[in-house]
XYZ file of C-alpha atoms in Angstrom:
521
model
C -38.413 24.194 68.112
C -36.481 21.307 69.743
C -37.689 18.780 67.135
C -35.422 20.096 64.327
C -32.105 19.565 66.186
C -33.283 16.079 67.195
C -34.143 15.106 63.592
C -30.814 16.555 62.336
C -28.972 14.540 65.017
C -30.790 11.399 63.862
C -29.645 12.021 60.219
C -26.017 12.391 61.319
C -26.236 9.218 63.465
C -27.531 7.204 60.514
C -24.800 8.595 58.197
C -22.010 7.872 60.695
C -23.382 4.370 61.311
C -23.258 3.705 57.542
C -19.691 5.002 57.303
C -18.686 2.800 60.235
C -20.183 -0.300 58.561
C -18.436 0.487 55.248
C -15.100 0.961 57.051
C -15.434 -2.352 58.874
C -16.420 -4.175 55.645
C -13.410 -2.829 53.683
C -10.405 -5.130 53.607
C -7.265 -3.422 52.304
C -5.434 -5.427 49.633
C -1.810 -5.125 48.665
C -1.129 -5.250 44.937
C 2.479 -6.132 44.111
C 3.946 -3.903 41.408
C 7.245 -4.477 39.645
C 9.337 -1.356 39.328
C 12.635 -1.292 37.487
C 15.304 1.322 36.884
C 17.044 2.541 33.747
C 20.699 1.505 33.622
C 21.540 3.242 30.312
C 19.877 5.147 27.449
C 21.134 5.266 23.857
C 19.531 6.233 20.514
C 16.008 4.829 20.733
C 17.061 2.113 23.203
C 16.995 1.845 27.012
C 18.543 -0.885 29.166
C 16.416 -1.608 32.252
C 17.073 -3.746 35.336
C 14.689 -4.912 38.045
C 11.751 -6.251 36.004
C 12.145 -10.060 36.315
C 8.525 -10.857 35.365
C 8.318 -8.774 32.171
C 7.276 -10.646 29.002
C 8.540 -10.381 25.437
C 6.874 -7.499 23.533
C 5.284 -6.171 26.751
C 4.731 -2.438 27.038
C 6.647 -0.640 29.795
C 6.163 2.973 30.932
C 8.928 5.512 31.519
C 8.700 8.952 33.181
C 6.745 11.461 31.080
C 4.430 8.640 29.838
C 7.015 7.477 27.286
C 6.184 3.927 26.207
C 8.656 1.198 25.328
C 8.531 -2.419 24.114
C 10.533 -5.107 25.946
C 12.642 -6.516 23.123
C 15.683 -8.266 24.600
C 15.077 -10.402 27.707
C 18.521 -11.064 29.189
C 19.141 -12.636 32.636
C 20.299 -9.392 34.293
C 18.536 -6.691 32.275
C 16.105 -6.100 29.436
C 16.579 -4.101 26.241
C 13.626 -1.771 25.595
C 12.746 -0.110 22.267
C 11.540 3.438 23.020
C 8.427 4.736 21.259
C 8.596 8.435 22.054
C 10.879 11.386 22.756
C 13.417 10.090 25.226
C 15.740 13.090 25.667
C 14.613 13.626 29.277
C 15.291 10.021 30.387
C 18.354 9.318 32.558
C 19.971 6.335 34.258
C 18.229 5.652 37.579
C 14.747 6.720 36.409
C 11.839 4.488 37.411
C 10.252 2.086 34.895
C 6.872 0.337 35.358
C 5.146 -2.624 33.723
C 1.742 -2.372 32.022
C 0.939 -6.089 31.647
C -0.213 -5.622 28.029
C 1.314 -5.673 24.570
C 1.442 -2.770 22.113
C -1.993 -2.078 20.589
C -3.617 0.503 18.315
C -7.063 2.097 18.045
C -9.242 0.641 15.254
C -12.735 1.281 13.911
C -14.630 3.691 11.667
C -13.390 6.628 13.767
C -9.910 6.378 12.189
C -11.203 6.828 8.610
C -10.142 10.205 7.241
C -7.577 10.691 10.002
C -3.791 11.096 10.024
C -2.342 9.291 13.053
C 0.950 7.934 14.355
C 1.451 4.200 15.167
C 0.366 4.847 18.782
C -3.010 6.184 17.563
C -2.230 9.815 18.417
C -3.711 12.345 15.948
C -1.348 14.322 13.701
C -3.991 16.264 11.750
C -5.082 18.696 14.475
C -8.672 17.411 14.478
C -8.786 16.332 18.120
C -8.350 12.880 19.689
C -9.387 9.705 17.870
C -12.512 8.157 19.444
C -11.273 4.792 20.730
C -13.950 2.214 19.967
C -11.717 -0.869 20.017
C -8.025 -1.595 20.255
C -6.156 -4.454 18.584
C -2.591 -5.692 19.199
C -0.180 -4.520 16.494
C 1.332 -8.020 16.248
C -1.347 -10.555 15.255
C -1.202 -14.081 13.878
C -1.834 -14.273 10.117
C -5.027 -16.100 9.011
C -4.625 -19.857 8.670
C -4.399 -21.463 5.232
C -7.822 -23.101 5.683
C -9.367 -19.685 6.414
C -8.232 -18.249 3.077
C -9.994 -18.185 -0.289
C -8.542 -17.867 -3.816
C -7.946 -14.400 -5.276
C -10.768 -13.979 -7.804
C -11.748 -10.282 -7.869
C -9.493 -7.683 -9.545
C -8.262 -4.563 -7.768
C -8.439 -1.942 -10.519
C -5.566 0.547 -10.221
C -6.797 2.829 -13.019
C -3.294 2.558 -14.540
C -3.515 1.026 -18.025
C -0.141 -0.742 -18.097
C -0.802 -2.424 -14.724
C -4.454 -3.388 -15.213
C -3.695 -4.809 -18.671
C -0.258 -6.430 -18.295
C 0.459 -6.811 -14.521
C -3.028 -7.174 -13.007
C -3.562 -7.145 -9.236
C -6.266 -9.123 -7.405
C -7.965 -8.347 -4.097
C -6.016 -10.224 -1.421
C -2.739 -10.200 -3.382
C 0.668 -8.837 -2.317
C 2.300 -6.948 -5.189
C 5.737 -5.410 -4.630
C 6.545 -2.006 -6.177
C 10.292 -1.513 -6.536
C 12.668 0.826 -8.302
C 15.371 3.441 -7.761
C 14.770 6.773 -6.041
C 12.469 9.217 -7.828
C 11.062 6.764 -10.380
C 7.381 7.155 -9.388
C 6.818 4.313 -6.874
C 4.647 6.362 -4.498
C 2.766 7.884 -7.460
C 1.554 4.405 -8.529
C 0.366 3.650 -4.972
C -1.439 7.006 -4.630
C -3.069 6.602 -8.073
C -4.329 3.183 -6.963
C -5.822 4.703 -3.785
C -7.516 7.471 -5.817
C -9.021 4.882 -8.166
C -10.812 3.092 -5.288
C -13.309 5.935 -4.961
C -16.803 4.491 -5.345
C -15.476 0.908 -5.502
C -16.207 0.052 -1.836
C -12.497 -0.436 -1.020
C -11.024 1.150 2.112
C -7.373 2.237 2.014
C -4.563 2.492 4.571
C -1.449 4.468 3.607
C 1.520 3.804 5.909
C 4.405 6.294 5.550
C 7.545 4.885 7.220
C 10.382 7.315 7.936
C 9.294 9.764 5.215
C 10.058 13.482 5.114
C 7.299 15.558 6.703
C 6.995 17.644 3.516
C 6.412 14.620 1.255
C 3.829 13.156 3.666
C 2.030 16.529 3.844
C 1.987 16.688 0.022
C 0.526 13.170 -0.203
C -2.172 13.894 2.409
C -3.043 17.162 0.614
C -3.452 15.247 -2.684
C -5.689 12.620 -1.062
C -7.782 15.336 0.574
C -8.061 17.391 -2.632
C -9.219 14.359 -4.662
C -11.743 13.309 -1.989
C -9.876 10.100 -1.125
C -9.494 10.817 2.613
C -13.172 9.825 3.106
C -12.169 6.156 2.791
C -8.457 6.347 3.759
C -6.415 6.146 6.973
C -2.893 7.599 6.972
C -0.389 6.188 9.498
C 2.768 8.292 9.656
C 6.266 8.122 11.119
C 8.637 10.864 10.053
C 12.370 10.666 9.512
C 13.214 12.314 12.845
C 10.969 9.970 14.895
C 12.617 7.273 17.062
C 13.449 4.076 15.115
C 11.054 2.136 17.374
C 8.067 4.016 15.931
C 9.225 3.274 12.363
C 9.548 -0.404 13.328
C 5.974 -0.798 14.673
C 4.301 1.471 12.060
C 3.498 -1.174 9.387
C 2.224 -3.637 12.010
C -0.074 -0.984 13.536
C -1.355 -0.006 10.065
C -2.026 -3.689 9.244
C -4.059 -4.159 12.454
C -6.212 -1.159 11.458
C -6.708 -2.723 7.999
C -7.409 -6.189 9.454
C -10.254 -4.819 11.580
C -12.079 -3.734 8.398
C -11.169 -6.993 6.609
C -12.732 -9.009 9.444
C -15.924 -6.934 9.007
C -16.151 -8.340 5.446
C -14.724 -5.213 3.744
C -12.110 -5.032 0.982
C -9.008 -3.114 2.100
C -5.879 -1.861 0.322
C -2.739 -1.137 2.353
C 0.382 0.642 1.057
C 3.713 0.375 2.927
C 5.872 3.332 1.842
C 8.492 2.076 2.174
C 9.875 -1.132 3.708
C 13.488 -0.097 2.996
C 13.197 2.440 5.844
C 11.523 -0.236 7.974
C 14.404 -2.679 7.435
C 16.969 0.023 8.226
C 15.126 1.015 11.426
C 15.091 -2.631 12.545
C 18.785 -2.999 11.703
C 19.557 0.097 13.795
C 17.594 -1.251 16.779
C 19.206 -4.696 16.486
C 22.747 -3.334 16.343
C 22.104 -1.053 19.348
C 20.731 -4.061 21.246
C 23.948 -5.973 20.421
C 22.220 -8.598 18.330
C 24.691 -10.368 16.014
C 24.767 -8.820 12.524
C 24.539 -10.910 9.359
C 24.580 -10.015 5.655
C 24.883 -6.224 5.102
C 24.737 -5.869 8.943
C 21.048 -6.864 8.940
C 20.053 -9.275 11.740
C 19.251 -12.898 10.917
C 15.487 -12.452 11.363
C 15.088 -9.573 8.872
C 13.263 -11.950 6.474
C 10.876 -12.994 9.257
C 9.824 -9.441 10.213
C 8.633 -8.785 6.653
C 7.165 -12.240 6.005
C 5.007 -12.185 9.161
C 3.804 -8.706 8.119
C 2.881 -9.565 4.520
C 1.384 -12.975 5.397
C -1.457 -11.030 7.037
C -2.639 -9.876 3.582
C -5.177 -12.355 2.234
C -8.703 -13.026 0.975
C -10.871 -14.624 3.685
C -13.395 -17.426 3.127
C -17.030 -16.438 2.650
C -17.901 -18.035 6.013
C -15.546 -15.536 7.680
C -17.068 -12.536 5.896
C -15.207 -12.747 2.589
C -13.136 -9.621 3.298
C -9.749 -9.061 1.677
C -6.523 -7.230 2.436
C -4.395 -6.293 -0.584
C -0.826 -5.189 0.175
C 1.349 -2.917 -1.979
C 4.768 -2.840 -0.275
C 7.270 -0.379 -1.770
C 11.036 -1.003 -1.852
C 13.840 1.276 -2.999
C 16.620 -0.271 -5.082
C 20.099 1.179 -5.517
C 21.552 1.489 -9.026
C 18.823 -0.836 -10.410
C 20.121 -3.731 -8.285
C 17.023 -5.877 -7.761
C 19.237 -8.766 -6.592
C 20.206 -6.948 -3.362
C 19.358 -8.495 0.014
C 16.102 -6.762 1.013
C 14.581 -6.616 -2.535
C 15.170 -10.363 -3.093
C 13.679 -11.127 0.331
C 10.497 -9.252 -0.546
C 10.309 -10.603 -4.100
C 10.254 -14.119 -2.602
C 7.536 -13.175 -0.057
C 5.164 -11.347 -2.434
C 2.986 -12.602 -5.318
C 4.700 -10.537 -7.999
C 6.443 -7.219 -8.549
C 6.085 -4.010 -10.531
C 9.573 -2.815 -11.482
C 10.077 0.855 -12.371
C 13.008 1.552 -14.677
C 15.076 4.770 -14.365
C 15.946 4.614 -18.080
C 12.243 4.600 -19.046
C 11.639 7.422 -16.572
C 14.376 9.499 -18.214
C 12.796 8.846 -21.635
C 9.511 10.270 -20.348
C 7.675 6.931 -20.402
C 5.448 7.414 -17.355
C 4.578 5.337 -15.419
C 8.045 3.854 -15.992
C 6.930 0.211 -15.626
C 9.427 -2.254 -17.093
C 7.007 -4.841 -18.507
C 9.783 -7.419 -19.008
C 10.816 -7.464 -15.323
C 7.307 -7.036 -13.893
C 5.070 -9.991 -13.136
C 1.843 -10.818 -11.311
C 1.690 -14.434 -10.154
C -1.970 -14.594 -9.082
C -3.606 -11.423 -10.461
C -4.059 -12.955 -13.921
C -6.657 -15.349 -12.448
C -8.598 -12.362 -11.088
C -8.302 -10.233 -14.241
C -11.566 -9.574 -16.061
C -12.159 -11.794 -19.105
C -12.521 -8.704 -21.327
C -8.949 -7.671 -20.446
C -7.587 -11.139 -21.204
C -9.291 -11.037 -24.607
C -7.809 -7.695 -25.673
C -4.466 -7.704 -23.818
C -3.445 -11.335 -24.318
C -0.876 -10.698 -27.072
C 0.028 -7.171 -25.971
C 2.809 -8.159 -23.567
C 4.497 -10.371 -26.190
C 4.221 -7.674 -28.881
C 5.664 -5.085 -26.491
C 8.557 -7.367 -25.474
C 9.350 -8.073 -29.156
C 9.323 -4.352 -29.877
C 11.773 -3.598 -27.037
C 14.195 -6.260 -28.307
C 13.977 -5.024 -31.906
C 14.249 -1.362 -30.877
C 17.579 -2.069 -29.182
C 18.768 -3.890 -32.312
C 17.545 -1.095 -34.618
C 19.684 1.462 -32.793
C 22.772 -0.008 -34.488
C 21.546 1.414 -37.791
C 20.875 -1.955 -39.376
C 18.567 -2.099 -42.388
C 15.131 -3.345 -41.381
C 12.724 -5.402 -43.487
C 9.074 -4.402 -43.766
C 7.782 -6.841 -41.096
C 10.359 -5.696 -38.533
C 9.571 -2.058 -39.254
C 5.861 -2.742 -38.734
C 6.545 -4.445 -35.366
C 8.623 -1.450 -34.238
C 5.989 1.086 -35.361
C 3.242 -0.935 -33.630
C 5.377 -1.176 -30.455
C 5.872 2.592 -30.407
C 2.082 3.029 -30.472
C 1.720 0.554 -27.602
C 4.254 2.506 -25.545
C 2.522 5.814 -26.346
C -0.883 4.404 -25.341
C 0.427 2.997 -22.054
C 1.758 6.411 -21.004
C -0.395 8.076 -18.383
C -0.256 11.281 -16.349
C -0.214 11.271 -12.547
C -3.555 11.373 -10.674
C -5.590 10.529 -13.815
C -7.019 7.034 -13.289
C -8.706 5.542 -16.369
C -12.060 3.729 -16.134
C -12.464 0.087 -17.221
C -14.488 0.834 -20.422
C -11.951 3.472 -21.519
C -9.067 1.057 -20.913
C -10.794 -1.726 -22.865
C -11.460 0.672 -25.762
C -7.796 1.771 -25.924
C -6.455 -1.798 -25.633
C -8.884 -3.111 -28.245
C -7.895 -0.312 -30.640
C -4.246 -1.262 -30.080
C -4.739 -4.971 -30.768
C -6.843 -4.108 -33.859
C -3.910 -1.908 -35.011
C -6.177 1.145 -35.367
C -3.444 3.400 -33.957
C -0.739 2.241 -36.389
C -1.540 4.928 -38.986
C -1.752 7.743 -36.382
C 1.432 9.901 -36.401
C 3.477 9.487 -33.205
C 3.308 13.195 -32.369
C -0.520 12.990 -32.324
C -0.782 9.771 -30.285
C -1.435 11.507 -26.942
C -4.345 13.515 -28.349
C -5.695 10.476 -30.238
C -5.615 8.265 -27.133
C -7.347 10.974 -25.080
C -10.052 11.392 -27.766
C -10.673 7.638 -27.710
C -11.005 7.655 -23.899
C -13.609 10.449 -24.184
C -15.450 8.527 -26.911
C -15.594 5.448 -24.642
C -18.414 7.233 -22.795
C -20.604 6.434 -25.848
C -20.365 2.681 -25.173
C -23.931 1.554 -24.222
C -24.537 0.998 -20.497
C -25.346 -2.722 -20.849
C -22.012 -3.295 -22.643
C -20.136 -1.263 -19.988
C -21.678 -3.413 -17.258
C -20.657 -6.626 -19.045
C -17.044 -5.398 -19.268
C -16.839 -5.360 -15.456
C -18.031 -8.959 -15.064
C -16.447 -12.369 -15.595
C -18.125 -12.686 -19.018
C -15.898 -12.878 -22.085
C -16.036 -10.100 -24.665
C -18.548 -11.193 -27.298
C -17.962 -10.638 -31.026
C -20.857 -8.126 -31.136
C -19.482 -6.090 -28.201
C -16.019 -6.191 -29.728
C -17.273 -4.964 -33.096
C -19.254 -2.159 -31.431
C -16.237 -0.898 -29.453
C -13.976 -1.124 -32.535
C -16.511 0.904 -34.513
C -16.583 3.633 -31.807
C -12.757 3.636 -31.676
C -12.441 3.841 -35.480
C -14.804 6.817 -35.583
C -12.919 8.612 -32.749
C -9.547 8.140 -34.468
C -10.609 9.230 -37.964
C -9.601 12.862 -37.498
C -6.058 11.858 -36.434
C -5.286 9.758 -39.506
C -3.171 11.417 -42.206
C -5.242 12.803 -45.049
C -4.673 11.026 -48.351
C -3.675 13.471 -51.077
C -5.356 13.541 -54.573
C -4.302 10.672 -56.785
C -2.167 11.349 -59.884
C -3.520 10.651 -63.422
C -1.415 7.470 -63.785
C -2.744 6.138 -60.429
C -6.309 6.940 -61.454
C -5.867 5.049 -64.766
C -4.492 2.013 -63.001
């Protein structure tokens, strides 16, 4: 009976001896920690003193786990851009350093999710599984790491794919006045990437919650959320979140690009981004320049868009195509921010309010739109059938303006105008209806062969739709050749023209019975 207490005592002795050894081996260490205090809080900005070792762009933490970025490093205090709700912050509150820069969660887990620039979910589907994190500000790939743009990014929009083509790795600006269909072009392009092995990132900067919800609902309904990430800042969010949003979205896209994937990123829109940065700069007492924008407004957009590129094959061969959107005021494309972005990007798609009012949708002004590198990536079949289309369309627009004065027109001029009207009718396209490559080639080839010229204008929509349906009859081997770098052969061309002619027969005006005099002659 006495053995059990003795054995229990021995167990306790051994345990206490182990604890004593662990206590003697432990050496307490003091870790210095910098703690500052808030001196003042304004709209989206906090002034903090007492953090002498803080670095530029370092994250700092405020009460309530509100994050901020050290932006102004002055001798006596620092200016911090706040990245969360700051209504509860007051002068005298404690501020701590984190020792790291702003980063965002990346990886396959973010596909199909709607998140904010801090990686927090906004879609109610639980937290995002953090596989890896990347800094939001990253150095753009070096020139020697880049490859030429050689593969087209098909938008599914006829007027763009034919006349203003975009290549994978290009930066193509979309600009126009309010409510002219800028976002619609970007969303159509995202929808058209289904099945094309292109991942998409849609970055909404300072948008209304209702418009973002509508966009996300469209992407979900069309099945595009499977390959899309949506990064959102709303209009009532702090300006700091709007400022970091495009950089965070680009880091997410760059992760996939570095895995050898092709990625499309849409910035909607950089006007709000520039205004958010101007607001932060003025609150931080940085000297204003033209239109009250700070002197480095060009740099914040150039370092963002320089990250879009096509990498060398040795680095995976991935690409990042950027579609920044800019809002113009009263069609003024020579304003400060639009001209900045026009000079940074590789071309622009200009949307005209006057065309929009006429019902020409998408309202792309072909004369003011250009693609500086996409033409090299455009498929040879497109170049064959759309080579003279832009010139013919530009001639038509000039002559149409002249014809409005009621001048008498000769037969050649009248033919150019009638042909131009058919071009315009064929380039019209409804929202969320991307057109496949074979159907586009069939329509463009029918246009250049002047097969539409005898179709009445009021039947053009139905005729063009019938031709797109008939394009499904193009043999599979021909369809595959259309999506390669091979030129359109004479046999393939003749086959497509024959299919187009047959599809358009029912829309041509019926010739009435000839009179006796005509029959005799």
